[in-house]
Short mmCIF file of C-alpha atoms in Angstrom, two decimals:
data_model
loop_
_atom_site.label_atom_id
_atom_site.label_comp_id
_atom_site.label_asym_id
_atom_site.label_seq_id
_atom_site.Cartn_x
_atom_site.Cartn_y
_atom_site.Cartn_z
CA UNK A 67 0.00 0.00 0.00
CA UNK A 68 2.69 2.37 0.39
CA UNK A 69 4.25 2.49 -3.02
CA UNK A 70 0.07 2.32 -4.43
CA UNK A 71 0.70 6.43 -4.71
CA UNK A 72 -2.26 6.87 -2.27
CA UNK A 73 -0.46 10.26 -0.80
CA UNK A 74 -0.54 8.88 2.68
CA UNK A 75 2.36 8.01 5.30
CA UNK A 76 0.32 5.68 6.92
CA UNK A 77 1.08 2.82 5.44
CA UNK A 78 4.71 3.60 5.59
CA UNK A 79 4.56 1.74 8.86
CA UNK A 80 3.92 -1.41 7.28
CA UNK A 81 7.05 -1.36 5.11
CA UNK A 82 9.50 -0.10 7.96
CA UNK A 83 7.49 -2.49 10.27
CA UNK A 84 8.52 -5.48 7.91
CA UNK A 85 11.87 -4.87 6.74
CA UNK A 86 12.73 -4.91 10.03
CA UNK A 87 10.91 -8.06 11.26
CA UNK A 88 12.36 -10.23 8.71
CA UNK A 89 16.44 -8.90 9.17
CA UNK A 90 15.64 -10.07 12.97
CA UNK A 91 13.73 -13.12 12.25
CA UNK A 92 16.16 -14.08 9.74
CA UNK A 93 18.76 -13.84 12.21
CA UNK A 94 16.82 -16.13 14.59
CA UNK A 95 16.00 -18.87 11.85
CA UNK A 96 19.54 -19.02 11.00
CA UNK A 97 20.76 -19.56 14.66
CA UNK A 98 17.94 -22.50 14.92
CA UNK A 99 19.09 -23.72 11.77
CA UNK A 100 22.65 -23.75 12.12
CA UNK A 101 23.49 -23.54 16.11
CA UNK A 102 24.83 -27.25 16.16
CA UNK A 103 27.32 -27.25 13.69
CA UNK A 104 29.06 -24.37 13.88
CA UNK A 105 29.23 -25.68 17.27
CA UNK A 106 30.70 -28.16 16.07
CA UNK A 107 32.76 -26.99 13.25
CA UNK A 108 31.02 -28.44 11.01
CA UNK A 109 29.81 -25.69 9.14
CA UNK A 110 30.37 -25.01 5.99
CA UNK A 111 30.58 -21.28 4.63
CA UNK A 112 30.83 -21.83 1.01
CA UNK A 113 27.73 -24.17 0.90
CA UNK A 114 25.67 -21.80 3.25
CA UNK A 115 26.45 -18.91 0.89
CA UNK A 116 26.12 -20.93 -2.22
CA UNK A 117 22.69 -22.00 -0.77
CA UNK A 118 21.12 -18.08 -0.11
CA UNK A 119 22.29 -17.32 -3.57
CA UNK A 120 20.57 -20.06 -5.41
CA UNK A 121 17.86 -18.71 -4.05
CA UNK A 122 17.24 -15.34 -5.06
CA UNK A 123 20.27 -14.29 -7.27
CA UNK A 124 18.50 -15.51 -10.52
CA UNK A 125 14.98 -13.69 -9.90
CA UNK A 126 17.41 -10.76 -8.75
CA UNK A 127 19.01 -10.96 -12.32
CA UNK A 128 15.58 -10.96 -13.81
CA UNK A 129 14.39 -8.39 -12.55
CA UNK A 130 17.08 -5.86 -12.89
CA UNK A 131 17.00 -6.59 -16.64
CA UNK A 132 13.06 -6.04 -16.28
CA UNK A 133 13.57 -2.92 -14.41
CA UNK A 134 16.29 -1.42 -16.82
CA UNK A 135 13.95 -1.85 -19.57
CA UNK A 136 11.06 -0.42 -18.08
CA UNK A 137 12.77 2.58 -16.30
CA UNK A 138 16.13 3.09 -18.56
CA UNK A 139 19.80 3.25 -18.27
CA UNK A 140 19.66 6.42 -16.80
CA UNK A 141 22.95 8.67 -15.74
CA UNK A 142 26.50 6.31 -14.64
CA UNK A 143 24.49 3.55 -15.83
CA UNK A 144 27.60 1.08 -15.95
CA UNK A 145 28.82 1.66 -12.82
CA UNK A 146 25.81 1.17 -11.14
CA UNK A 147 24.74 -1.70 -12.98
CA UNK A 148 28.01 -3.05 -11.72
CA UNK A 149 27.24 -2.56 -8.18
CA UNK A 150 23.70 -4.60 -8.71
CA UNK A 151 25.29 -7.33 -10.52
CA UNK A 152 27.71 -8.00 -7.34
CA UNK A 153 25.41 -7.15 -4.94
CA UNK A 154 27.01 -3.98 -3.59
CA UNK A 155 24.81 -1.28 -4.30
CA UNK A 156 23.68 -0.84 -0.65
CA UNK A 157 27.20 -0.17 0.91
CA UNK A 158 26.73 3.62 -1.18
CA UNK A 159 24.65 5.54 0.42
CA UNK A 160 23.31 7.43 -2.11
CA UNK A 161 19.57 7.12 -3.60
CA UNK A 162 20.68 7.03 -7.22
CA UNK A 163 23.13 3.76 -6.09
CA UNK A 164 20.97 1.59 -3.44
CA UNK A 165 17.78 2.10 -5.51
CA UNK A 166 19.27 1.96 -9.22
CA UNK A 167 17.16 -0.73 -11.36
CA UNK A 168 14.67 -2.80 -9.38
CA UNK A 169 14.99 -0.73 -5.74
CA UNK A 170 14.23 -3.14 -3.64
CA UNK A 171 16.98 -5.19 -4.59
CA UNK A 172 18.71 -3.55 -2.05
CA UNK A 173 17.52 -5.90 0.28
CA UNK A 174 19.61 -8.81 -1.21
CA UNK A 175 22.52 -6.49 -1.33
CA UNK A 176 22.36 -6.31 2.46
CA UNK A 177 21.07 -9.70 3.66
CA UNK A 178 24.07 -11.17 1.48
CA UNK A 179 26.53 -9.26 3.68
CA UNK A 180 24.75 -10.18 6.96
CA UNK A 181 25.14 -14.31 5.47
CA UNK A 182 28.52 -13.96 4.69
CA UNK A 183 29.60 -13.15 8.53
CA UNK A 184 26.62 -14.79 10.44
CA UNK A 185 29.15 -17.56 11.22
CA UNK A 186 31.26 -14.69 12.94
CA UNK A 187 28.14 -13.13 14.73
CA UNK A 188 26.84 -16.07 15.98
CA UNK A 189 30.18 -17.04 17.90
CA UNK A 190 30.58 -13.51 19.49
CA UNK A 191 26.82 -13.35 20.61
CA UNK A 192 26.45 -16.94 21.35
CA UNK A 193 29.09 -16.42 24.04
CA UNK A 194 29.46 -12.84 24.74
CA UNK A 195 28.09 -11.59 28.15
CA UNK A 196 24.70 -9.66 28.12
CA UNK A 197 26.37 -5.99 29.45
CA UNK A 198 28.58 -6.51 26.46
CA UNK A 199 25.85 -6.68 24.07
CA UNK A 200 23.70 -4.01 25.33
CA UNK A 201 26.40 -1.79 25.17
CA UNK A 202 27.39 -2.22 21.79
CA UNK A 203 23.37 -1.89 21.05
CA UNK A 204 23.46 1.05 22.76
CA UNK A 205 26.39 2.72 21.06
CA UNK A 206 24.55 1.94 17.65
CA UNK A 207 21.11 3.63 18.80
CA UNK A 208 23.48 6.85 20.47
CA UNK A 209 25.62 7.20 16.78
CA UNK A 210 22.07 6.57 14.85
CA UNK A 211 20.63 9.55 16.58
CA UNK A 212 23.62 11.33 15.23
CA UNK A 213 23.17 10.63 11.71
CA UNK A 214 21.60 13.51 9.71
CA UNK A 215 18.04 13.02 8.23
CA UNK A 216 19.39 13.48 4.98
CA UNK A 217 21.45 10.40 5.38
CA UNK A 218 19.09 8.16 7.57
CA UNK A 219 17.84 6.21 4.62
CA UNK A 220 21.25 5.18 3.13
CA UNK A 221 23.03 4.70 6.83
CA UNK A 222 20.04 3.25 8.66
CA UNK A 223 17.60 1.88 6.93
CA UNK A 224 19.82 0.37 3.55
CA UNK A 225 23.10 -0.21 5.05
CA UNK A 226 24.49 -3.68 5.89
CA UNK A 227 26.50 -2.41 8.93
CA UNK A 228 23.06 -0.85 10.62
CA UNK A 229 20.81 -3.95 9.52
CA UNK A 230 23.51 -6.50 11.08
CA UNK A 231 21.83 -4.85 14.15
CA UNK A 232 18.70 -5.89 13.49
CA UNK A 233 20.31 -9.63 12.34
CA UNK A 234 22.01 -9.80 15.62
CA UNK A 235 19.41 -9.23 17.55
CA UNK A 236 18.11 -12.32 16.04
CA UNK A 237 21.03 -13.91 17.47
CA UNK A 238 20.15 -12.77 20.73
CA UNK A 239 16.59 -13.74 20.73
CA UNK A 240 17.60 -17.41 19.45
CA UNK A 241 20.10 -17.07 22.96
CA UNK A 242 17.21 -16.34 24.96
CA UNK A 243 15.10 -19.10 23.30
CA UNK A 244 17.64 -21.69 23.99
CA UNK A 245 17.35 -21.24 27.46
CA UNK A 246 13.64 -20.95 27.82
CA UNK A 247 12.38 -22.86 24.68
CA UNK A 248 10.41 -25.01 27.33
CA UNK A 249 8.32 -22.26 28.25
CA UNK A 250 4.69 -22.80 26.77
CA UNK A 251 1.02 -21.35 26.94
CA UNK A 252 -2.19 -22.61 27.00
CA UNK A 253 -4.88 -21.93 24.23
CA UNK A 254 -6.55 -19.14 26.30
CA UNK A 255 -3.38 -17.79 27.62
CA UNK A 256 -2.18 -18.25 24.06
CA UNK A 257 -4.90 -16.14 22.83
CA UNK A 258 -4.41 -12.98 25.81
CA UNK A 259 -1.02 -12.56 24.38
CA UNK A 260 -1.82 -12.55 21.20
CA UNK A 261 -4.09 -9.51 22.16
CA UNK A 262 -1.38 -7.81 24.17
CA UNK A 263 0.76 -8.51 21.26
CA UNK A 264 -0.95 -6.86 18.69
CA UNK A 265 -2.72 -4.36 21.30
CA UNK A 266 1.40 -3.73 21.61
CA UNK A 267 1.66 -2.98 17.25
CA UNK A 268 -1.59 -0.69 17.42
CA UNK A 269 0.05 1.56 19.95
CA UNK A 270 3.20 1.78 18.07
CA UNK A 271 1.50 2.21 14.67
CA UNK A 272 0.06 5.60 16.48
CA UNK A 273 2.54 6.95 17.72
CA UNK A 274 4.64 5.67 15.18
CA UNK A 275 4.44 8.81 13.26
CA UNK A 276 5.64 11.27 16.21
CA UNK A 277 8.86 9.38 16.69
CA UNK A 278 12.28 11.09 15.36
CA UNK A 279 13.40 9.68 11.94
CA UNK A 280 16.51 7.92 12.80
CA UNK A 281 14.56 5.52 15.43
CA UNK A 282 11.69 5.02 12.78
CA UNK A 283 14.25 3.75 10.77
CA UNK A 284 16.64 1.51 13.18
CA UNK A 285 15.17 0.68 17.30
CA UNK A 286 11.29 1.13 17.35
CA UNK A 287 10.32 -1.98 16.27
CA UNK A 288 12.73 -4.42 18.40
CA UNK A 289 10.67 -4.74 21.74
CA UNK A 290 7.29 -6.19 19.64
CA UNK A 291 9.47 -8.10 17.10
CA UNK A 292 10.97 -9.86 20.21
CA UNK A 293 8.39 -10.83 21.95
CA UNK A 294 6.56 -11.75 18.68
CA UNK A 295 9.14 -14.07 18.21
CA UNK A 296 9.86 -15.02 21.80
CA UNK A 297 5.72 -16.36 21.77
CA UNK A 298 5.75 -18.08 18.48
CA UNK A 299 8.71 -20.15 18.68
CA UNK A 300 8.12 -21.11 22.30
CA UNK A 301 4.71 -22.86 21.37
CA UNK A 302 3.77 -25.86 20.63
CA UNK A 303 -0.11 -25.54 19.26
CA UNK A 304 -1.42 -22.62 17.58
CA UNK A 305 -5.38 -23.38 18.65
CA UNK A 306 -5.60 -19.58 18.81
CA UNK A 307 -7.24 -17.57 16.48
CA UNK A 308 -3.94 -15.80 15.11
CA UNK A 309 -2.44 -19.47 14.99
CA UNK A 310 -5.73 -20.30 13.07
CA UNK A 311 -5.15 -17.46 10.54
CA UNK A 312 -1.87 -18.39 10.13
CA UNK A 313 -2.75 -22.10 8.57
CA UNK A 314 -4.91 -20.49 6.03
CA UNK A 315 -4.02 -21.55 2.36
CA UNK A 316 -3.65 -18.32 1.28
CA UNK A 317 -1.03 -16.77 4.01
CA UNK A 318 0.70 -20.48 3.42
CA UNK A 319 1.35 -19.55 -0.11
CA UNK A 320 2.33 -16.00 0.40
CA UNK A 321 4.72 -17.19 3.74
CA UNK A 322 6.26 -19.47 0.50
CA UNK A 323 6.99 -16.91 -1.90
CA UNK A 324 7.70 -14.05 0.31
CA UNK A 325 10.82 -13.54 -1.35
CA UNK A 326 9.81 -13.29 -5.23
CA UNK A 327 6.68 -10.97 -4.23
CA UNK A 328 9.19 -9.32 -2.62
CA UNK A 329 11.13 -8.61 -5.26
CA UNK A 330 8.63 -8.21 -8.18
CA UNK A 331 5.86 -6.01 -6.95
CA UNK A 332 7.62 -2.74 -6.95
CA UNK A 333 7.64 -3.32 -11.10
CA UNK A 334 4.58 -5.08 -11.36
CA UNK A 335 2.73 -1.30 -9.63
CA UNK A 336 4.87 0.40 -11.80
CA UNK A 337 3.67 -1.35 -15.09
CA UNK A 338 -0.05 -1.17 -13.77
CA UNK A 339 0.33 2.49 -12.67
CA UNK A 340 1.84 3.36 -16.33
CA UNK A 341 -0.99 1.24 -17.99
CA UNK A 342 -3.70 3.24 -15.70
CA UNK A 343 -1.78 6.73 -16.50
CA UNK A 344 -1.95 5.83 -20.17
CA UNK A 345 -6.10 5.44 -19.55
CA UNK A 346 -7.16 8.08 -17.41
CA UNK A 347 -7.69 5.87 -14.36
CA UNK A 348 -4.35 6.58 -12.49
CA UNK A 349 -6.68 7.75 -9.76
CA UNK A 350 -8.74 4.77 -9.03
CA UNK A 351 -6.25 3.65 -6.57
CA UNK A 352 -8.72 0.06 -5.41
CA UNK A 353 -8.12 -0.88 -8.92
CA UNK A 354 -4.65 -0.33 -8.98
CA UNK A 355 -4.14 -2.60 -5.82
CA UNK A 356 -6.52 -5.32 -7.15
CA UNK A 357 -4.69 -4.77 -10.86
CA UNK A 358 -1.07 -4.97 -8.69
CA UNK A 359 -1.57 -7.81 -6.79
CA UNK A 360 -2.91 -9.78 -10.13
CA UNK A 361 0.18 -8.91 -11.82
CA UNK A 362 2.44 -9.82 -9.66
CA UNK A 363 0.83 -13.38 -8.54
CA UNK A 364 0.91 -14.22 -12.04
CA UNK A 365 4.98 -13.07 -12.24
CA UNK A 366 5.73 -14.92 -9.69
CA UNK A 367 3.86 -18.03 -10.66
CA UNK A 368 5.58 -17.93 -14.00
CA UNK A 369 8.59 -17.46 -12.39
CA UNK A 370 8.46 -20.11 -10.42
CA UNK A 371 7.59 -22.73 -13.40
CA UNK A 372 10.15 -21.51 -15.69
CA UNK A 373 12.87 -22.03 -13.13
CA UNK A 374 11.80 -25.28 -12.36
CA UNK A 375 13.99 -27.02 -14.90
CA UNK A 376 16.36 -24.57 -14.21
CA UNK A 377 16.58 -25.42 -10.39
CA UNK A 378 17.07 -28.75 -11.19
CA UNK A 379 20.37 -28.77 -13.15
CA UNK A 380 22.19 -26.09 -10.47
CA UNK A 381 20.91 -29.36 -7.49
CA UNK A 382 23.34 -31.18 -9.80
CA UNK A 383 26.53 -29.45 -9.24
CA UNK A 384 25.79 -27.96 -5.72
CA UNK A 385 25.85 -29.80 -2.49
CA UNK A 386 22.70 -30.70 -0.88
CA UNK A 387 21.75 -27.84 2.02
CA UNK A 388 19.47 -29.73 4.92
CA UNK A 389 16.38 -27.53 5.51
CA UNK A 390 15.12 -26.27 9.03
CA UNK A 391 12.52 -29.35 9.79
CA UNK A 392 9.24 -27.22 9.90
CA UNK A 393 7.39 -30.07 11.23
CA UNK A 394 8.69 -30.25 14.76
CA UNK A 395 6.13 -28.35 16.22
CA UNK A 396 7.96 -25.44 18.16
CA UNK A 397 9.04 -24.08 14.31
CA UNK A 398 5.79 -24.40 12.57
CA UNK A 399 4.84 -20.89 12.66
CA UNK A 400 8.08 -19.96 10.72
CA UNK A 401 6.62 -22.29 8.06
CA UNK A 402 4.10 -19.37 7.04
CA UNK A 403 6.25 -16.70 7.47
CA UNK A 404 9.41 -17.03 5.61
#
């Protein structure tokens, strides 16, 4: 809703909201994932890496292509190109660099960095003392409130250095879990902190506008995502109606192609918006949504049947990558999520 052209900040919450969830959760997952062998040195780097690209660095070439056709070269085009094609474009902090082709690609930019020294991040915070890491939190959140609002977006929000934050705290959370993964709720005690929890995201959302920039953009969203994460993993039955919700065939597919709606729906609005521009309706902003959402279900559902084949021949000459078992009950919610 916020890139729909609606003319409100509103729904800027949303966006900021769930950029930030997923750098934490993703840091969490990974931990879960992972925690035993590179406790055991037996983790390999190169096939982790290799993994997260085979993911998402084909649909990321796809759709800078698709975005340089639709938009244009534009000024330095080489250069910049360049940075997208290795993944670098969010370490310059400049608008023109981190959102050059398809924007949102600077997502992968930064979540590639935060992959490449998770293995480092989980040993410090797996055994450094809590004072140790508040402090160092607390350092970031005094030198963010430092940073100029001119440069918020490209040091806070896009940067890998300030989202590695946001990954650690992951870390931190999966610490906490490991001590008190035991803990569990009843259905009806289930369902009172669901209330609390989103009683918790209501609040936020309104004051959410009144808080300074540089905190919109790095710390106000930790103490919910926590404890959001905290409650789900610690669970073992999601009776509840959130947990209900969550089973729903439709949030199942979206929690399984989170990553290519992610990354296609910026160009998909653009196309529809151009198409609606062209027509006269550019202001009919319920059609443009329902027109948006169409496109892009149908580019990701072609994208995922003409990499199929595709898929197939890179399993050949990659290793094998064991997935997080989704079926033990304490990770199920994670199922519909990422």
């Amino acid at each position: 809703m916020s890139h729909i052209g609606i003319g409100s900040h509103h729904f800027d919450f949303g966006g900021d909201c769930g950029v930030a969830f997923f750098f934490i959760l993703s840091g969490f997952v990974l931990s879960l994932r992972y925690s035993k062998e590179l406790s055991s040195a037996c983790f390999s780097p190169r096939e982790f890496i290799t993994k997260r690209l085979r993911n998402y660095y084909l649909l990321h070439l796809l759709t800078l292509v698709g975005a340089l056709v639709i938009y244009g070269l534009g000024k330095r085009a080489f250069c910049k190109i360049i940075c997208n094609l290795l993944l670098l474009q969010s370490w310059i902090p400049i608008p023109d660099f981190f959102f050059y082709g398809n924007s949102v690609a600077w997502f992968l930019s930064t979540i590639t960095f935060l992959y490449i020294i998770f293995a480092f991040m989980f040993k410090f915070i797996s055994v450094a003392k809590p004072i140790w890491l508040l402090l160092i939190l607390a350092v970031y959140l005094f030198v963010a409130f430092l940073i100029p609002k001119t440069y918020a977006i490209g040091l806070i929000y896009i940067h890998p250095i300030s989202r590695a934050f946001d990954f650690g705290l992951g870390i931190i959370i999966w610490r906490i879990y490991s001590i008190y993964s035991a803990f569990s709720l009843r259905s009806w005690q289930g369902s009172m902190v669901e209330f609390a929890l989103i009683t918790l995201y209501v609040l936020l959302y309104l004051v959410y506008p009144y808080c300074p920039l540089t905190y919109k953009l790095s710390s106000v969203f930790w103490v919910p995502h926590i404890l959001l994460i905290l409650y789900f993993s610690s669970q073992q039955h999601f009776d509840t109606p959130l947990g209900k919700l969550l089973r729903t065939p439709f949030l199942q597919y979206m929690g399984n192609h989170t990553l290519e709606i992610f990354l296609t729906h910026q160009l998909c609005i653009y196309v529809v918006t151009r198409g609606l521009v062209h027509i006269g309706y550019d202001d009919y902003y319920v059609l443009k949504l329902c027109l948006s959402v169409i496109l892009t279900t149908l580019a990701v559902a072609v994208y995922g049947k003409a990499s199929c084949q595709l898929v197939r021949l890179i399993k050949k000459y990659c290793c094998p990558v064991k997935k997080i078992n989704f079926s033990t009950p304490k990770c199920e919610f994670f199922k519909y999520v990422l």
